[in-house]
Amino acid sequence: MFRIGPDGFPVLWGILGVLYLVFWIYTLVDAVRSNFKDPTMKIIWILIILLAQVFGPIIYWLVSPQQKV
């Protein structure tokens, strides 16, 4: 099993990093596939997700559902 202590701390960060990467890619794919009321919003959301690495995907999931068709 995993031992999360002084020796297992990098393992925890590695797992969290992989989970965040999966979340980030899923968010980017969702933005590309979605239909927005305003077509330029797709480009804006993709840029936000790409440039605001940590907060972009979170903001996308909070704000974008109201902008989709």
PDB file of N, CA, C and O in Angstrom:
ATOM      1  N   MET A   1       0.830  -1.193   0.000  1.00  0.00           N
ATOM      2  CA  MET A   1       0.000   0.000   0.000  1.00  0.00           C
ATOM      3  C   MET A   1       0.870   1.250   0.000  1.00  0.00           C
ATOM      4  O   MET A   1       2.050   1.198   0.289  1.00  0.00           O
ATOM      5  N   PHE A   2       0.228   2.377  -0.268  1.00  0.00           N
ATOM      6  CA  PHE A   2       0.938   3.646  -0.243  1.00  0.00           C
ATOM      7  C   PHE A   2       1.063   4.131   1.192  1.00  0.00           C
ATOM      8  O   PHE A   2       0.122   4.076   1.965  1.00  0.00           O
ATOM      9  N   ARG A   3       2.225   4.583   1.519  1.00  0.00           N
ATOM     10  CA  ARG A   3       2.463   5.159   2.834  1.00  0.00           C
ATOM     11  C   ARG A   3       2.655   6.652   2.644  1.00  0.00           C
ATOM     12  O   ARG A   3       3.642   7.096   2.071  1.00  0.00           O
ATOM     13  N   ILE A   4       1.671   7.407   3.076  1.00  0.00           N
ATOM     14  CA  ILE A   4       1.759   8.857   2.935  1.00  0.00           C
ATOM     15  C   ILE A   4       2.429   9.409   4.190  1.00  0.00           C
ATOM     16  O   ILE A   4       1.827   9.574   5.221  1.00  0.00           O
ATOM     17  N   GLY A   5       3.685   9.644   4.091  1.00  0.00           N
ATOM     18  CA  GLY A   5       4.485  10.190   5.181  1.00  0.00           C
ATOM     19  C   GLY A   5       5.643  10.935   4.553  1.00  0.00           C
ATOM     20  O   GLY A   5       5.565  11.366   3.405  1.00  0.00           O
ATOM     21  N   PRO A   6       6.715  11.071   5.254  1.00  0.00           N
ATOM     22  CA  PRO A   6       7.874  11.768   4.686  1.00  0.00           C
ATOM     23  C   PRO A   6       8.379  11.122   3.397  1.00  0.00           C
ATOM     24  O   PRO A   6       8.825  11.811   2.494  1.00  0.00           O
ATOM     25  N   ASP A   7       8.293   9.805   3.303  1.00  0.00           N
ATOM     26  CA  ASP A   7       8.767   9.127   2.099  1.00  0.00           C
ATOM     27  C   ASP A   7       7.695   9.032   1.021  1.00  0.00           C
ATOM     28  O   ASP A   7       8.003   8.883  -0.148  1.00  0.00           O
ATOM     29  N   GLY A   8       6.428   9.102   1.401  1.00  0.00           N
ATOM     30  CA  GLY A   8       5.340   8.932   0.445  1.00  0.00           C
ATOM     31  C   GLY A   8       4.754  10.228  -0.068  1.00  0.00           C
ATOM     32  O   GLY A   8       3.856  10.223  -0.895  1.00  0.00           O
ATOM     33  N   PHE A   9       5.242  11.354   0.398  1.00  0.00           N
ATOM     34  CA  PHE A   9       4.701  12.650   0.001  1.00  0.00           C
ATOM     35  C   PHE A   9       4.798  12.901  -1.502  1.00  0.00           C
ATOM     36  O   PHE A   9       3.833  13.368  -2.102  1.00  0.00           O
ATOM     37  N   PRO A  10       5.916  12.578  -2.163  1.00  0.00           N
ATOM     38  CA  PRO A  10       5.978  12.755  -3.621  1.00  0.00           C
ATOM     39  C   PRO A  10       4.959  11.893  -4.368  1.00  0.00           C
ATOM     40  O   PRO A  10       4.463  12.288  -5.418  1.00  0.00           O
ATOM     41  N   VAL A  11       4.613  10.742  -3.806  1.00  0.00           N
ATOM     42  CA  VAL A  11       3.607   9.879  -4.432  1.00  0.00           C
ATOM     43  C   VAL A  11       2.262  10.584  -4.428  1.00  0.00           C
ATOM     44  O   VAL A  11       1.534  10.572  -5.426  1.00  0.00           O
ATOM     45  N   LEU A  12       1.916  11.216  -3.314  1.00  0.00           N
ATOM     46  CA  LEU A  12       0.659  11.944  -3.209  1.00  0.00           C
ATOM     47  C   LEU A  12       0.599  13.067  -4.243  1.00  0.00           C
ATOM     48  O   LEU A  12      -0.412  13.236  -4.935  1.00  0.00           O
ATOM     49  N   TRP A  13       1.686  13.840  -4.378  1.00  0.00           N
ATOM     50  CA  TRP A  13       1.718  14.931  -5.355  1.00  0.00           C
ATOM     51  C   TRP A  13       1.619  14.386  -6.778  1.00  0.00           C
ATOM     52  O   TRP A  13       1.005  15.002  -7.642  1.00  0.00           O
ATOM     53  N   GLY A  14       2.221  13.244  -7.024  1.00  0.00           N
ATOM     54  CA  GLY A  14       2.142  12.637  -8.344  1.00  0.00           C
ATOM     55  C   GLY A  14       0.722  12.226  -8.692  1.00  0.00           C
ATOM     56  O   GLY A  14       0.255  12.458  -9.806  1.00  0.00           O
ATOM     57  N   ILE A  15       0.031  11.630  -7.737  1.00  0.00           N
ATOM     58  CA  ILE A  15      -1.362  11.220  -7.961  1.00  0.00           C
ATOM     59  C   ILE A  15      -2.242  12.436  -8.197  1.00  0.00           C
ATOM     60  O   ILE A  15      -3.069  12.448  -9.119  1.00  0.00           O
ATOM     61  N   LEU A  16      -2.069  13.466  -7.379  1.00  0.00           N
ATOM     62  CA  LEU A  16      -2.858  14.691  -7.560  1.00  0.00           C
ATOM     63  C   LEU A  16      -2.555  15.355  -8.897  1.00  0.00           C
ATOM     64  O   LEU A  16      -3.461  15.893  -9.550  1.00  0.00           O
ATOM     65  N   GLY A  17      -1.303  15.321  -9.316  1.00  0.00           N
ATOM     66  CA  GLY A  17      -0.935  15.906 -10.602  1.00  0.00           C
ATOM     67  C   GLY A  17      -1.580  15.183 -11.774  1.00  0.00           C
ATOM     68  O   GLY A  17      -2.072  15.816 -12.711  1.00  0.00           O
ATOM     69  N   VAL A  18      -1.603  13.868 -11.720  1.00  0.00           N
ATOM     70  CA  VAL A  18      -2.237  13.094 -12.789  1.00  0.00           C
ATOM     71  C   VAL A  18      -3.738  13.337 -12.808  1.00  0.00           C
ATOM     72  O   VAL A  18      -4.334  13.503 -13.879  1.00  0.00           O
ATOM     73  N   LEU A  19      -4.359  13.394 -11.640  1.00  0.00           N
ATOM     74  CA  LEU A  19      -5.805  13.677 -11.581  1.00  0.00           C
ATOM     75  C   LEU A  19      -6.118  15.057 -12.149  1.00  0.00           C
ATOM     76  O   LEU A  19      -7.103  15.234 -12.879  1.00  0.00           O
ATOM     77  N   TYR A  20      -5.288  16.054 -11.818  1.00  0.00           N
ATOM     78  CA  TYR A  20      -5.512  17.391 -12.356  1.00  0.00           C
ATOM     79  C   TYR A  20      -5.327  17.414 -13.870  1.00  0.00           C
ATOM     80  O   TYR A  20      -6.092  18.060 -14.575  1.00  0.00           O
ATOM     81  N   LEU A  21      -4.334  16.702 -14.380  1.00  0.00           N
ATOM     82  CA  LEU A  21      -4.104  16.637 -15.824  1.00  0.00           C
ATOM     83  C   LEU A  21      -5.309  16.039 -16.545  1.00  0.00           C
ATOM     84  O   LEU A  21      -5.749  16.553 -17.568  1.00  0.00           O
ATOM     85  N   VAL A  22      -5.870  14.981 -15.992  1.00  0.00           N
ATOM     86  CA  VAL A  22      -7.068  14.362 -16.584  1.00  0.00           C
ATOM     87  C   VAL A  22      -8.232  15.353 -16.560  1.00  0.00           C
ATOM     88  O   VAL A  22      -8.961  15.503 -17.550  1.00  0.00           O
ATOM     89  N   PHE A  23      -8.421  16.051 -15.438  1.00  0.00           N
ATOM     90  CA  PHE A  23      -9.487  17.055 -15.323  1.00  0.00           C
ATOM     91  C   PHE A  23      -9.295  18.177 -16.332  1.00  0.00           C
ATOM     92  O   PHE A  23     -10.243  18.616 -16.985  1.00  0.00           O
ATOM     93  N   TRP A  24      -8.060  18.636 -16.502  1.00  0.00           N
ATOM     94  CA  TRP A  24      -7.746  19.727 -17.423  1.00  0.00           C
ATOM     95  C   TRP A  24      -8.025  19.309 -18.871  1.00  0.00           C
ATOM     96  O   TRP A  24      -8.644  20.060 -19.630  1.00  0.00           O
ATOM     97  N   ILE A  25      -7.604  18.113 -19.253  1.00  0.00           N
ATOM     98  CA  ILE A  25      -7.831  17.629 -20.620  1.00  0.00           C
ATOM     99  C   ILE A  25      -9.324  17.426 -20.864  1.00  0.00           C
ATOM    100  O   ILE A  25      -9.846  17.801 -21.918  1.00  0.00           O
ATOM    101  N   TYR A  26     -10.043  16.869 -19.894  1.00  0.00           N
ATOM    102  CA  TYR A  26     -11.489  16.675 -20.029  1.00  0.00           C
ATOM    103  C   TYR A  26     -12.200  18.017 -20.219  1.00  0.00           C
ATOM    104  O   TYR A  26     -13.107  18.146 -21.050  1.00  0.00           O
ATOM    105  N   THR A  27     -11.783  19.025 -19.472  1.00  0.00           N
ATOM    106  CA  THR A  27     -12.374  20.360 -19.593  1.00  0.00           C
ATOM    107  C   THR A  27     -12.101  20.953 -20.961  1.00  0.00           C
ATOM    108  O   THR A  27     -12.993  21.532 -21.597  1.00  0.00           O
ATOM    109  N   LEU A  28     -10.887  20.823 -21.453  1.00  0.00           N
ATOM    110  CA  LEU A  28     -10.524  21.352 -22.766  1.00  0.00           C
ATOM    111  C   LEU A  28     -11.321  20.657 -23.871  1.00  0.00           C
ATOM    112  O   LEU A  28     -11.846  21.320 -24.775  1.00  0.00           O
ATOM    113  N   VAL A  29     -11.451  19.349 -23.800  1.00  0.00           N
ATOM    114  CA  VAL A  29     -12.234  18.601 -24.799  1.00  0.00           C
ATOM    115  C   VAL A  29     -13.702  19.027 -24.741  1.00  0.00           C
ATOM    116  O   VAL A  29     -14.348  19.205 -25.778  1.00  0.00           O
ATOM    117  N   ASP A  30     -14.246  19.218 -23.540  1.00  0.00           N
ATOM    118  CA  ASP A  30     -15.635  19.652 -23.409  1.00  0.00           C
ATOM    119  C   ASP A  30     -15.836  21.031 -24.025  1.00  0.00           C
ATOM    120  O   ASP A  30     -16.844  21.271 -24.699  1.00  0.00           O
ATOM    121  N   ALA A  31     -14.893  21.922 -23.827  1.00  0.00           N
ATOM    122  CA  ALA A  31     -15.009  23.268 -24.399  1.00  0.00           C
ATOM    123  C   ALA A  31     -14.968  23.224 -25.926  1.00  0.00           C
ATOM    124  O   ALA A  31     -15.710  23.945 -26.592  1.00  0.00           O
ATOM    125  N   VAL A  32     -14.130  22.373 -26.479  1.00  0.00           N
ATOM    126  CA  VAL A  32     -14.022  22.273 -27.937  1.00  0.00           C
ATOM    127  C   VAL A  32     -15.294  21.676 -28.536  1.00  0.00           C
ATOM    128  O   VAL A  32     -15.764  22.110 -29.591  1.00  0.00           O
ATOM    129  N   ARG A  33     -15.893  20.721 -27.871  1.00  0.00           N
ATOM    130  CA  ARG A  33     -17.077  20.031 -28.404  1.00  0.00           C
ATOM    131  C   ARG A  33     -18.391  20.765 -28.141  1.00  0.00           C
ATOM    132  O   ARG A  33     -19.391  20.466 -28.778  1.00  0.00           O
ATOM    133  N   SER A  34     -18.423  21.695 -27.215  1.00  0.00           N
ATOM    134  CA  SER A  34     -19.668  22.350 -26.813  1.00  0.00           C
ATOM    135  C   SER A  34     -20.117  23.390 -27.828  1.00  0.00           C
ATOM    136  O   SER A  34     -19.308  23.984 -28.533  1.00  0.00           O
ATOM    137  N   ASN A  35     -21.426  23.605 -27.841  1.00  0.00           N
ATOM    138  CA  ASN A  35     -22.022  24.669 -28.648  1.00  0.00           C
ATOM    139  C   ASN A  35     -22.425  25.801 -27.715  1.00  0.00           C
ATOM    140  O   ASN A  35     -23.213  25.610 -26.798  1.00  0.00           O
ATOM    141  N   PHE A  36     -21.888  26.974 -27.970  1.00  0.00           N
ATOM    142  CA  PHE A  36     -22.181  28.142 -27.148  1.00  0.00           C
ATOM    143  C   PHE A  36     -23.159  29.049 -27.885  1.00  0.00           C
ATOM    144  O   PHE A  36     -23.254  29.023 -29.109  1.00  0.00           O
ATOM    145  N   LYS A  37     -23.885  29.867 -27.123  1.00  0.00           N
ATOM    146  CA  LYS A  37     -24.822  30.817 -27.720  1.00  0.00           C
ATOM    147  C   LYS A  37     -24.083  31.800 -28.618  1.00  0.00           C
ATOM    148  O   LYS A  37     -24.564  32.160 -29.680  1.00  0.00           O
ATOM    149  N   ASP A  38     -22.930  32.247 -28.186  1.00  0.00           N
ATOM    150  CA  ASP A  38     -22.079  33.142 -28.969  1.00  0.00           C
ATOM    151  C   ASP A  38     -20.867  32.341 -29.445  1.00  0.00           C
ATOM    152  O   ASP A  38     -20.110  31.831 -28.625  1.00  0.00           O
ATOM    153  N   PRO A  39     -20.677  32.198 -30.758  1.00  0.00           N
ATOM    154  CA  PRO A  39     -19.582  31.359 -31.269  1.00  0.00           C
ATOM    155  C   PRO A  39     -18.190  31.795 -30.813  1.00  0.00           C
ATOM    156  O   PRO A  39     -17.288  30.965 -30.696  1.00  0.00           O
ATOM    157  N   THR A  40     -18.000  33.075 -30.541  1.00  0.00           N
ATOM    158  CA  THR A  40     -16.673  33.511 -30.099  1.00  0.00           C
ATOM    159  C   THR A  40     -16.360  33.061 -28.671  1.00  0.00           C
ATOM    160  O   THR A  40     -15.194  33.043 -28.276  1.00  0.00           O
ATOM    161  N   MET A  41     -17.364  32.679 -27.916  1.00  0.00           N
ATOM    162  CA  MET A  41     -17.139  32.228 -26.543  1.00  0.00           C
ATOM    163  C   MET A  41     -16.332  30.936 -26.499  1.00  0.00           C
ATOM    164  O   MET A  41     -15.594  30.702 -25.542  1.00  0.00           O
ATOM    165  N   LYS A  42     -16.459  30.116 -27.531  1.00  0.00           N
ATOM    166  CA  LYS A  42     -15.680  28.882 -27.568  1.00  0.00           C
ATOM    167  C   LYS A  42     -14.187  29.208 -27.582  1.00  0.00           C
ATOM    168  O   LYS A  42     -13.413  28.637 -26.811  1.00  0.00           O
ATOM    169  N   ILE A  43     -13.796  30.150 -28.414  1.00  0.00           N
ATOM    170  CA  ILE A  43     -12.384  30.541 -28.495  1.00  0.00           C
ATOM    171  C   ILE A  43     -11.941  31.185 -27.181  1.00  0.00           C
ATOM    172  O   ILE A  43     -10.843  30.900 -26.684  1.00  0.00           O
ATOM    173  N   ILE A  44     -12.775  32.016 -26.608  1.00  0.00           N
ATOM    174  CA  ILE A  44     -12.437  32.673 -25.352  1.00  0.00           C
ATOM    175  C   ILE A  44     -12.248  31.650 -24.239  1.00  0.00           C
ATOM    176  O   ILE A  44     -11.280  31.714 -23.479  1.00  0.00           O
ATOM    177  N   TRP A  45     -13.154  30.672 -24.149  1.00  0.00           N
ATOM    178  CA  TRP A  45     -13.030  29.653 -23.109  1.00  0.00           C
ATOM    179  C   TRP A  45     -11.800  28.777 -23.307  1.00  0.00           C
ATOM    180  O   TRP A  45     -11.125  28.419 -22.338  1.00  0.00           O
ATOM    181  N   ILE A  46     -11.486  28.444 -24.533  1.00  0.00           N
ATOM    182  CA  ILE A  46     -10.280  27.646 -24.789  1.00  0.00           C
ATOM    183  C   ILE A  46      -9.041  28.413 -24.343  1.00  0.00           C
ATOM    184  O   ILE A  46      -8.142  27.857 -23.706  1.00  0.00           O
ATOM    185  N   LEU A  47      -8.992  29.702 -24.643  1.00  0.00           N
ATOM    186  CA  LEU A  47      -7.856  30.523 -24.207  1.00  0.00           C
ATOM    187  C   LEU A  47      -7.776  30.629 -22.686  1.00  0.00           C
ATOM    188  O   LEU A  47      -6.691  30.560 -22.105  1.00  0.00           O
ATOM    189  N   ILE A  48      -8.931  30.782 -22.047  1.00  0.00           N
ATOM    190  CA  ILE A  48      -8.943  30.858 -20.581  1.00  0.00           C
ATOM    191  C   ILE A  48      -8.437  29.557 -19.981  1.00  0.00           C
ATOM    192  O   ILE A  48      -7.630  29.558 -19.049  1.00  0.00           O
ATOM    193  N   ILE A  49      -8.888  28.423 -20.510  1.00  0.00           N
ATOM    194  CA  ILE A  49      -8.451  27.123 -19.988  1.00  0.00           C
ATOM    195  C   ILE A  49      -6.958  26.931 -20.207  1.00  0.00           C
ATOM    196  O   ILE A  49      -6.254  26.415 -19.329  1.00  0.00           O
ATOM    197  N   LEU A  50      -6.459  27.350 -21.364  1.00  0.00           N
ATOM    198  CA  LEU A  50      -5.040  27.164 -21.663  1.00  0.00           C
ATOM    199  C   LEU A  50      -4.142  28.102 -20.867  1.00  0.00           C
ATOM    200  O   LEU A  50      -3.067  27.703 -20.408  1.00  0.00           O
ATOM    201  N   LEU A  51      -4.572  29.348 -20.693  1.00  0.00           N
ATOM    202  CA  LEU A  51      -3.701  30.346 -20.072  1.00  0.00           C
ATOM    203  C   LEU A  51      -3.844  30.436 -18.553  1.00  0.00           C
ATOM    204  O   LEU A  51      -2.880  30.767 -17.873  1.00  0.00           O
ATOM    205  N   ALA A  52      -5.015  30.169 -18.045  1.00  0.00           N
ATOM    206  CA  ALA A  52      -5.229  30.198 -16.591  1.00  0.00           C
ATOM    207  C   ALA A  52      -5.239  28.753 -16.097  1.00  0.00           C
ATOM    208  O   ALA A  52      -6.285  28.194 -15.769  1.00  0.00           O
ATOM    209  N   GLN A  53      -4.081  28.160 -16.043  1.00  0.00           N
ATOM    210  CA  GLN A  53      -3.927  26.725 -15.810  1.00  0.00           C
ATOM    211  C   GLN A  53      -4.699  26.186 -14.610  1.00  0.00           C
ATOM    212  O   GLN A  53      -5.365  25.177 -14.713  1.00  0.00           O
ATOM    213  N   VAL A  54      -4.595  26.821 -13.485  1.00  0.00           N
ATOM    214  CA  VAL A  54      -5.219  26.283 -12.276  1.00  0.00           C
ATOM    215  C   VAL A  54      -6.680  26.696 -12.178  1.00  0.00           C
ATOM    216  O   VAL A  54      -7.557  25.860 -11.942  1.00  0.00           O
ATOM    217  N   PHE A  55      -6.964  27.968 -12.387  1.00  0.00           N
ATOM    218  CA  PHE A  55      -8.315  28.463 -12.166  1.00  0.00           C
ATOM    219  C   PHE A  55      -9.206  28.394 -13.401  1.00  0.00           C
ATOM    220  O   PHE A  55     -10.425  28.415 -13.286  1.00  0.00           O
ATOM    221  N   GLY A  56      -8.621  28.322 -14.590  1.00  0.00           N
ATOM    222  CA  GLY A  56      -9.400  28.295 -15.825  1.00  0.00           C
ATOM    223  C   GLY A  56     -10.422  27.168 -15.896  1.00  0.00           C
ATOM    224  O   GLY A  56     -11.607  27.425 -16.147  1.00  0.00           O
ATOM    225  N   PRO A  57     -10.010  25.914 -15.677  1.00  0.00           N
ATOM    226  CA  PRO A  57     -10.992  24.823 -15.731  1.00  0.00           C
ATOM    227  C   PRO A  57     -12.081  24.935 -14.663  1.00  0.00           C
ATOM    228  O   PRO A  57     -13.247  24.627 -14.921  1.00  0.00           O
ATOM    229  N   ILE A  58     -11.721  25.411 -13.484  1.00  0.00           N
ATOM    230  CA  ILE A  58     -12.714  25.554 -12.411  1.00  0.00           C
ATOM    231  C   ILE A  58     -13.732  26.625 -12.779  1.00  0.00           C
ATOM    232  O   ILE A  58     -14.941  26.428 -12.637  1.00  0.00           O
ATOM    233  N   ILE A  59     -13.248  27.756 -13.274  1.00  0.00           N
ATOM    234  CA  ILE A  59     -14.148  28.837 -13.681  1.00  0.00           C
ATOM    235  C   ILE A  59     -15.031  28.377 -14.841  1.00  0.00           C
ATOM    236  O   ILE A  59     -16.216  28.699 -14.898  1.00  0.00           O
ATOM    237  N   TYR A  60     -14.457  27.596 -15.766  1.00  0.00           N
ATOM    238  CA  TYR A  60     -15.221  27.082 -16.893  1.00  0.00           C
ATOM    239  C   TYR A  60     -16.429  26.290 -16.410  1.00  0.00           C
ATOM    240  O   TYR A  60     -17.540  26.486 -16.893  1.00  0.00           O
ATOM    241  N   TRP A  61     -16.233  25.386 -15.471  1.00  0.00           N
ATOM    242  CA  TRP A  61     -17.342  24.546 -15.008  1.00  0.00           C
ATOM    243  C   TRP A  61     -18.352  25.328 -14.181  1.00  0.00           C
ATOM    244  O   TRP A  61     -19.518  24.926 -14.091  1.00  0.00           O
ATOM    245  N   LEU A  62     -17.955  26.448 -13.600  1.00  0.00           N
ATOM    246  CA  LEU A  62     -18.882  27.259 -12.822  1.00  0.00           C
ATOM    247  C   LEU A  62     -19.700  28.209 -13.691  1.00  0.00           C
ATOM    248  O   LEU A  62     -20.872  28.457 -13.409  1.00  0.00           O
ATOM    249  N   VAL A  63     -19.097  28.746 -14.756  1.00  0.00           N
ATOM    250  CA  VAL A  63     -19.721  29.815 -15.531  1.00  0.00           C
ATOM    251  C   VAL A  63     -20.305  29.331 -16.861  1.00  0.00           C
ATOM    252  O   VAL A  63     -21.370  29.795 -17.278  1.00  0.00           O
ATOM    253  N   SER A  64     -19.643  28.427 -17.540  1.00  0.00           N
ATOM    254  CA  SER A  64     -20.024  28.094 -18.905  1.00  0.00           C
ATOM    255  C   SER A  64     -21.383  27.417 -19.088  1.00  0.00           C
ATOM    256  O   SER A  64     -21.973  27.565 -20.159  1.00  0.00           O
ATOM    257  N   PRO A  65     -21.916  26.668 -18.125  1.00  0.00           N
ATOM    258  CA  PRO A  65     -23.227  26.039 -18.395  1.00  0.00           C
ATOM    259  C   PRO A  65     -24.323  27.039 -18.753  1.00  0.00           C
ATOM    260  O   PRO A  65     -25.210  26.717 -19.537  1.00  0.00           O
ATOM    261  N   GLN A  66     -24.252  28.264 -18.252  1.00  0.00           N
ATOM    262  CA  GLN A  66     -25.254  29.270 -18.586  1.00  0.00           C
ATOM    263  C   GLN A  66     -25.062  29.820 -19.995  1.00  0.00           C
ATOM    264  O   GLN A  66     -25.969  30.422 -20.553  1.00  0.00           O
ATOM    265  N   GLN A  67     -23.885  29.604 -20.593  1.00  0.00           N
ATOM    266  CA  GLN A  67     -23.582  30.152 -21.914  1.00  0.00           C
ATOM    267  C   GLN A  67     -23.771  29.139 -23.036  1.00  0.00           C
ATOM    268  O   GLN A  67     -23.628  29.494 -24.194  1.00  0.00           O
ATOM    269  N   LYS A  68     -24.077  27.917 -22.688  1.00  0.00           N
ATOM    270  CA  LYS A  68     -24.232  26.874 -23.700  1.00  0.00           C
ATOM    271  C   LYS A  68     -25.655  26.813 -24.214  1.00  0.00           C
ATOM    272  O   LYS A  68     -26.599  27.213 -23.530  1.00  0.00           O
ATOM    273  N   VAL A  69     -25.791  26.307 -25.434  1.00  0.00           N
ATOM    274  CA  VAL A  69     -27.107  26.188 -26.052  1.00  0.00           C
ATOM    275  C   VAL A  69     -27.850  25.040 -25.430  1.00  0.00           C
ATOM    276  O   VAL A  69     -27.374  24.019 -25.114  1.00  0.00           O
TER     277      VAL A  69
END
